[in-house]
PDB file of C-alpha atoms in Angstrom:
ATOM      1  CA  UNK A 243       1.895  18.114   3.524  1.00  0.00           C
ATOM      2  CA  UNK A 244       1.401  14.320   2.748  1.00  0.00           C
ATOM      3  CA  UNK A 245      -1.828  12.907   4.343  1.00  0.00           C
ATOM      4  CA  UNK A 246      -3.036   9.446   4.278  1.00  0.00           C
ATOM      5  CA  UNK A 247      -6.164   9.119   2.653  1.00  0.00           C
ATOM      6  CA  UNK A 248      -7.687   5.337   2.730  1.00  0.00           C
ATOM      7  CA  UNK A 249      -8.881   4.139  -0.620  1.00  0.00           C
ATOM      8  CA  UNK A 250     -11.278   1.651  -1.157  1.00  0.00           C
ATOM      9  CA  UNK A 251      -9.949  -1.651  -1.830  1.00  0.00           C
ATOM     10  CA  UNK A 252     -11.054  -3.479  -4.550  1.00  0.00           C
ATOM     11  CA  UNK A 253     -11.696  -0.704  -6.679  1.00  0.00           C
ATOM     12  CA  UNK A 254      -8.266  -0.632  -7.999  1.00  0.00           C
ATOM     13  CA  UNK A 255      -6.131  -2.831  -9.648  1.00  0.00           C
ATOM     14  CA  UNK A 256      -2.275  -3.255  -9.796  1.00  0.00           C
ATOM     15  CA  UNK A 257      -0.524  -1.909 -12.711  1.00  0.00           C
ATOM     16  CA  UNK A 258       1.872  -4.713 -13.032  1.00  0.00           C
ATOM     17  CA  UNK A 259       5.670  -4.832 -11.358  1.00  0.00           C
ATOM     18  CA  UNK A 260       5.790  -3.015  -7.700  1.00  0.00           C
ATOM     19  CA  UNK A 261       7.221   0.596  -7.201  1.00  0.00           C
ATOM     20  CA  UNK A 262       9.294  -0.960  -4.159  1.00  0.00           C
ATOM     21  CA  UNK A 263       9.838  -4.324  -3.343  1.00  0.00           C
ATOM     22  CA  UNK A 264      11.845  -5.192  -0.140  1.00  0.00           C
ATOM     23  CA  UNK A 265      10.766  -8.975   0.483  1.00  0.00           C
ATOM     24  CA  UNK A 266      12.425 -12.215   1.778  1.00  0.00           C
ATOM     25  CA  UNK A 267      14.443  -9.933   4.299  1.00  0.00           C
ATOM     26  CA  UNK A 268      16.162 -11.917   7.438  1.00  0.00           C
ATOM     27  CA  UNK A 269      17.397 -11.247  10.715  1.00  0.00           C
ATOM     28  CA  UNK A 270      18.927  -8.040  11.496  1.00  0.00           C
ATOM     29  CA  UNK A 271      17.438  -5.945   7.916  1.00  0.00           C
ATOM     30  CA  UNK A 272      17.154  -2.243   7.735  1.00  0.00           C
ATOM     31  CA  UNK A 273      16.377  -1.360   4.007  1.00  0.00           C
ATOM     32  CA  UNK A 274      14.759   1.550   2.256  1.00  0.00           C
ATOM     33  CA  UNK A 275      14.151   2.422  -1.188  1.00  0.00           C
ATOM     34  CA  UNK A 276      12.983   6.079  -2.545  1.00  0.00           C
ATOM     35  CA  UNK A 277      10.079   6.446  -5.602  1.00  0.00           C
ATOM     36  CA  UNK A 278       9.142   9.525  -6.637  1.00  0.00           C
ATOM     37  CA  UNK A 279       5.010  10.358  -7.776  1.00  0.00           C
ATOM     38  CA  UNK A 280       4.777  13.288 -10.231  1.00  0.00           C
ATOM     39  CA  UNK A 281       1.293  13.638  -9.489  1.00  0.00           C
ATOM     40  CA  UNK A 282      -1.380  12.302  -6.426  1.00  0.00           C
ATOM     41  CA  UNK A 283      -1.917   8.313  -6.998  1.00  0.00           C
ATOM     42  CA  UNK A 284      -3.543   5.559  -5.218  1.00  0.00           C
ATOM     43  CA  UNK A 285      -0.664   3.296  -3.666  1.00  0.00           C
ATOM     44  CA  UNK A 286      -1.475  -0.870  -3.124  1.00  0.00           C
ATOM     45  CA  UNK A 287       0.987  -1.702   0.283  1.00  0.00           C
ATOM     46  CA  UNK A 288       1.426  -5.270   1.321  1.00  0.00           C
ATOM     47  CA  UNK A 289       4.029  -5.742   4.324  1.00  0.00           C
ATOM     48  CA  UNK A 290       4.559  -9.006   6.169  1.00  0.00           C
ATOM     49  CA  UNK A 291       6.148  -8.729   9.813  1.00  0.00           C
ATOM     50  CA  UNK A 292       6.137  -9.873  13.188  1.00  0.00           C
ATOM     51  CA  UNK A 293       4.375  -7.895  15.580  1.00  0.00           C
ATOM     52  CA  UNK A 294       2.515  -8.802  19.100  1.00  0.00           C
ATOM     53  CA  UNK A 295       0.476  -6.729  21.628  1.00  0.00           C
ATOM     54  CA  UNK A 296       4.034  -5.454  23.677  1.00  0.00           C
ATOM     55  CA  UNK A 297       5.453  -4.167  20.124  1.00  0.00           C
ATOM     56  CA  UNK A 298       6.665  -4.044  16.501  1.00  0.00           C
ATOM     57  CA  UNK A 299       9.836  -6.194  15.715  1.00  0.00           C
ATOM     58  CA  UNK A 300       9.872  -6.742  11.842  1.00  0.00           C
ATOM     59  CA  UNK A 301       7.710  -4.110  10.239  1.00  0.00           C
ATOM     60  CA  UNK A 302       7.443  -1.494   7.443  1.00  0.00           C
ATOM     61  CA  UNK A 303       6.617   2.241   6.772  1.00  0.00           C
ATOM     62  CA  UNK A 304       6.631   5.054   3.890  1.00  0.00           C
ATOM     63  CA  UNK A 305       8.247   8.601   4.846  1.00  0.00           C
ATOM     64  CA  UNK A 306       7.710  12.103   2.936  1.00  0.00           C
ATOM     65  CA  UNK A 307      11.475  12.684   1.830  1.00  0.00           C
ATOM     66  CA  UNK A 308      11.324  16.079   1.930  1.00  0.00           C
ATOM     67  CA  UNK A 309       9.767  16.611   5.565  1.00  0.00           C
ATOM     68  CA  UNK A 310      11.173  13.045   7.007  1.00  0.00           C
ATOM     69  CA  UNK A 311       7.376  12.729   8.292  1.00  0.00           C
ATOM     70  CA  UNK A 312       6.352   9.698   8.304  1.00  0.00           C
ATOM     71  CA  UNK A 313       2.866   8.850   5.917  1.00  0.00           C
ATOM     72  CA  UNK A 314       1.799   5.210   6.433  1.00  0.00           C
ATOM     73  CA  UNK A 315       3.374   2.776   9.181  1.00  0.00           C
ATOM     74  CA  UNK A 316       2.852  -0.582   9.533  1.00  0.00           C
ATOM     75  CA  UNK A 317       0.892  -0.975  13.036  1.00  0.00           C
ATOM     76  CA  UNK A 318      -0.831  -3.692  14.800  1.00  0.00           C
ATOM     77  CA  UNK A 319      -3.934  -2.514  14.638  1.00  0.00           C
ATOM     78  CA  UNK A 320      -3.939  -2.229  10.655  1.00  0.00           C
ATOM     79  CA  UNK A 321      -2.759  -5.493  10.582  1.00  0.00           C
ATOM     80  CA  UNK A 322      -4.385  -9.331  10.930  1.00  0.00           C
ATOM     81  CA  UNK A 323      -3.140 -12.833  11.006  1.00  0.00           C
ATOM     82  CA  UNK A 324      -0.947 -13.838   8.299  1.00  0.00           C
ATOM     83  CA  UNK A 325      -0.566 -18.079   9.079  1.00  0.00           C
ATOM     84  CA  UNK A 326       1.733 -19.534  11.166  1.00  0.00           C
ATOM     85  CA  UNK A 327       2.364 -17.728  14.474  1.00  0.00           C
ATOM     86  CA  UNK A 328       0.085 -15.237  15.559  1.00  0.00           C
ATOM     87  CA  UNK A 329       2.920 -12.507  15.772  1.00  0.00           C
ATOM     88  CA  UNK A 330       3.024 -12.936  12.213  1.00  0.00           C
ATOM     89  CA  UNK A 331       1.096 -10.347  10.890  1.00  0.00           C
ATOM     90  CA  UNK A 332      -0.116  -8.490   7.595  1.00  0.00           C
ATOM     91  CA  UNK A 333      -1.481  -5.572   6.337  1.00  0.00           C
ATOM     92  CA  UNK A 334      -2.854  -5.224   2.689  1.00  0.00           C
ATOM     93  CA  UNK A 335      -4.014  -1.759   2.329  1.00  0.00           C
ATOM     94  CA  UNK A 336      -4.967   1.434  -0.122  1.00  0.00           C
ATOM     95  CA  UNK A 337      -3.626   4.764   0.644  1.00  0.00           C
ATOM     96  CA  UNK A 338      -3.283   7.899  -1.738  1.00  0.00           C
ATOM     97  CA  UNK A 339      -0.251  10.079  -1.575  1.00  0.00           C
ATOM     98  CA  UNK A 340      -0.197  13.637  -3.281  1.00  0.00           C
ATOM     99  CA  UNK A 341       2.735  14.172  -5.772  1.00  0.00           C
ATOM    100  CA  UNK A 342       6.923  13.859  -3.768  1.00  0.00           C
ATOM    101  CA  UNK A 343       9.493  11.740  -3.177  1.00  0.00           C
ATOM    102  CA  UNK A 344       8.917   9.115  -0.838  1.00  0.00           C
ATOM    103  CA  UNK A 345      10.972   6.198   0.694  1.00  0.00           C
ATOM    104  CA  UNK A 346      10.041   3.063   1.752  1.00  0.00           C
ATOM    105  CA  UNK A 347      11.475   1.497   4.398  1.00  0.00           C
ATOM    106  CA  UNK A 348      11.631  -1.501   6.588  1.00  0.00           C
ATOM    107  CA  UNK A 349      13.318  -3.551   9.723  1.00  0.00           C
ATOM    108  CA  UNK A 350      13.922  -6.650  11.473  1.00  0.00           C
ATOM    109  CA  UNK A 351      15.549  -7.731  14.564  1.00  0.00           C
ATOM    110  CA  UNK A 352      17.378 -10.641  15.557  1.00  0.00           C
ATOM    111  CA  UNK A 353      14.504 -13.601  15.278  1.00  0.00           C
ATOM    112  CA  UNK A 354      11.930 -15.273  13.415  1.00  0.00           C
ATOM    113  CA  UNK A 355      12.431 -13.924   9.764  1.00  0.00           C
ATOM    114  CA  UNK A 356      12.908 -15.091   6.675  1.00  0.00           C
ATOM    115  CA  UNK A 357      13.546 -18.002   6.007  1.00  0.00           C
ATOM    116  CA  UNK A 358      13.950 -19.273   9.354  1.00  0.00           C
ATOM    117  CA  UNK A 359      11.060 -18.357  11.215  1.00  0.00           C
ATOM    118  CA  UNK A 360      11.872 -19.384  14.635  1.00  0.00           C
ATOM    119  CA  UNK A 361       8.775 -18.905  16.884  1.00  0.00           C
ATOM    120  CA  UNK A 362       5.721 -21.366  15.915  1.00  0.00           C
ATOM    121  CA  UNK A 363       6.394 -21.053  12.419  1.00  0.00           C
ATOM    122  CA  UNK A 364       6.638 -19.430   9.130  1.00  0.00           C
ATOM    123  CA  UNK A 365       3.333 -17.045   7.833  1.00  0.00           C
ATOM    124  CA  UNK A 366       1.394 -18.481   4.719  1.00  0.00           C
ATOM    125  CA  UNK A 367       3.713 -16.398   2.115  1.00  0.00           C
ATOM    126  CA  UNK A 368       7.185 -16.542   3.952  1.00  0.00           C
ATOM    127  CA  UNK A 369       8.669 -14.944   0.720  1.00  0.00           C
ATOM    128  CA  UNK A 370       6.954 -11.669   1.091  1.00  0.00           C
ATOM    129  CA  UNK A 371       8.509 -10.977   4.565  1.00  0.00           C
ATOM    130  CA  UNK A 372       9.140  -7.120   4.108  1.00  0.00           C
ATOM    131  CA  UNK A 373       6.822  -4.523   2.236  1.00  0.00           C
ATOM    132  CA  UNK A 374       5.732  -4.216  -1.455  1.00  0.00           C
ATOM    133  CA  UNK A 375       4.212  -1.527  -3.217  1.00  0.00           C
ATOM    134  CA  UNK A 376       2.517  -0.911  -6.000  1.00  0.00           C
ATOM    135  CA  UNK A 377       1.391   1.738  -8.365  1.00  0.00           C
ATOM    136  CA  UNK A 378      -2.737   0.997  -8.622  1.00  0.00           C
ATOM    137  CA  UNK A 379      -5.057   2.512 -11.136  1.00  0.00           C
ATOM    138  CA  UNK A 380      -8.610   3.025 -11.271  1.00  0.00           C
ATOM    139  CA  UNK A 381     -10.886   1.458 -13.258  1.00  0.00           C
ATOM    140  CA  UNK A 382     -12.002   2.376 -16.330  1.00  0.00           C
ATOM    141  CA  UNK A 383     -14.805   3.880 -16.520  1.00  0.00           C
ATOM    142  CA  UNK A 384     -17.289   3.835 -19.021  1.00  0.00           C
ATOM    143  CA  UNK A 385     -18.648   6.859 -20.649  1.00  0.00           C
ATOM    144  CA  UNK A 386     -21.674   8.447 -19.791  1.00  0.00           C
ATOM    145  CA  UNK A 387     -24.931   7.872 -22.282  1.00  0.00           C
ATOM    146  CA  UNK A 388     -24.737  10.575 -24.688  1.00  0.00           C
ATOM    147  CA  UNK A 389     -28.574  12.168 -24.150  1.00  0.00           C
ATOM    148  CA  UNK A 390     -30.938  11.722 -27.583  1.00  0.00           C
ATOM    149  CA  UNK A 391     -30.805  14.874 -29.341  1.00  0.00           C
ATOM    150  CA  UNK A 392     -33.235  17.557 -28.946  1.00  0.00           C
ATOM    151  CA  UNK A 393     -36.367  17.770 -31.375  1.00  0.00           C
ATOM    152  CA  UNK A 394     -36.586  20.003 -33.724  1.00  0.00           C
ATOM    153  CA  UNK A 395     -38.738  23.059 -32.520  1.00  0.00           C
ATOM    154  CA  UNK A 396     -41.922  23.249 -34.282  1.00  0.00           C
ATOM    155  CA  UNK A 397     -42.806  25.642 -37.388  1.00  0.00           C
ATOM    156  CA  UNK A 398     -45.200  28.187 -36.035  1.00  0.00           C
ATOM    157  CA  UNK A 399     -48.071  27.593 -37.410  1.00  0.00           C
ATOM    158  CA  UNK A 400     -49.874  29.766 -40.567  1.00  0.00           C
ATOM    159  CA  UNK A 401     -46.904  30.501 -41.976  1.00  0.00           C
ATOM    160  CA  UNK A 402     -46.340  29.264 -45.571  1.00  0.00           C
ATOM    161  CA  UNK A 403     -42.446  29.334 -47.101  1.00  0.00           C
TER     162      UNK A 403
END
């Protein structure tokens, strides 16, 4: 089974184009796209929507294609202000997902979206409205100090060769 597990941010860094990117979406959106991991990897998730206290309107989320379950959602409480409105919100997070197929997926509704952002106005990156992912790797890591060799042991002593 998939399970979120948080990964420190900052000790990761991008690996260059996103896995998924669904951004500039407008009114009435419903998009997905699937990406498969062949092994466990760290995931970089940046989604832009409009949420307030009563709900979620324009928001993202990653489900296990296999079990339909979803892994990560796009809450809230994850989230803080992104600029403009305060229902415009963001979340820029780490998660790790074991190896499966996965598909990304998000929604709007009717209102304030990209690029006409109705309510108090647009967020400070209007063109990332809608979720990005990215494949993130860890840093490299230098090696360990190789440990001085061992001394030679000692000749017992009163021996001659």
């Amino acid at each position: 089974a998939a399970v979120m597990t948080p990964a420190p941010v900052g000790d990761f860094a991008d690996t260059g184009s996103p896995l998924v990117s669904l951004t500039g979406l407008g009114d009435y959106a419903k998009v997905s796209e699937v990406f498969s991991l062949d092994e466990e990897a760290h995931l970089h998730i940046f989604a832009l929507g409009e949420m307030t206290l009563d709900g979620r309107y324009d928001y993202g989320w990653i489900s296990d294609r296999q079990t339909g379950r979803v892994v990560w959602e796009m809450t809230r409480k994850k989230s803080e202000k992104a600029g403009g409105t305060s229902k415009n919100r963001k979340v820029d997070a780490m998660i790790s997902l074991p190896a499966g197929e996965y598909e990304v997926h998000f929604k709007t509704d009717d209102s304030h979206s990209y690029p006409h952002f109705k309510y108090g106005g647009a967020p400070d990156n209007p063109d990332a409205w809608g979720i990005s992912v990215w494949l993130v790797s860890a840093p490299s890591q230098p090696s360990p100090p190789t440990p001085p060799a061992a001394p030679e042991a000692p000749k017992p002593s009163g021996q001659d060769d």
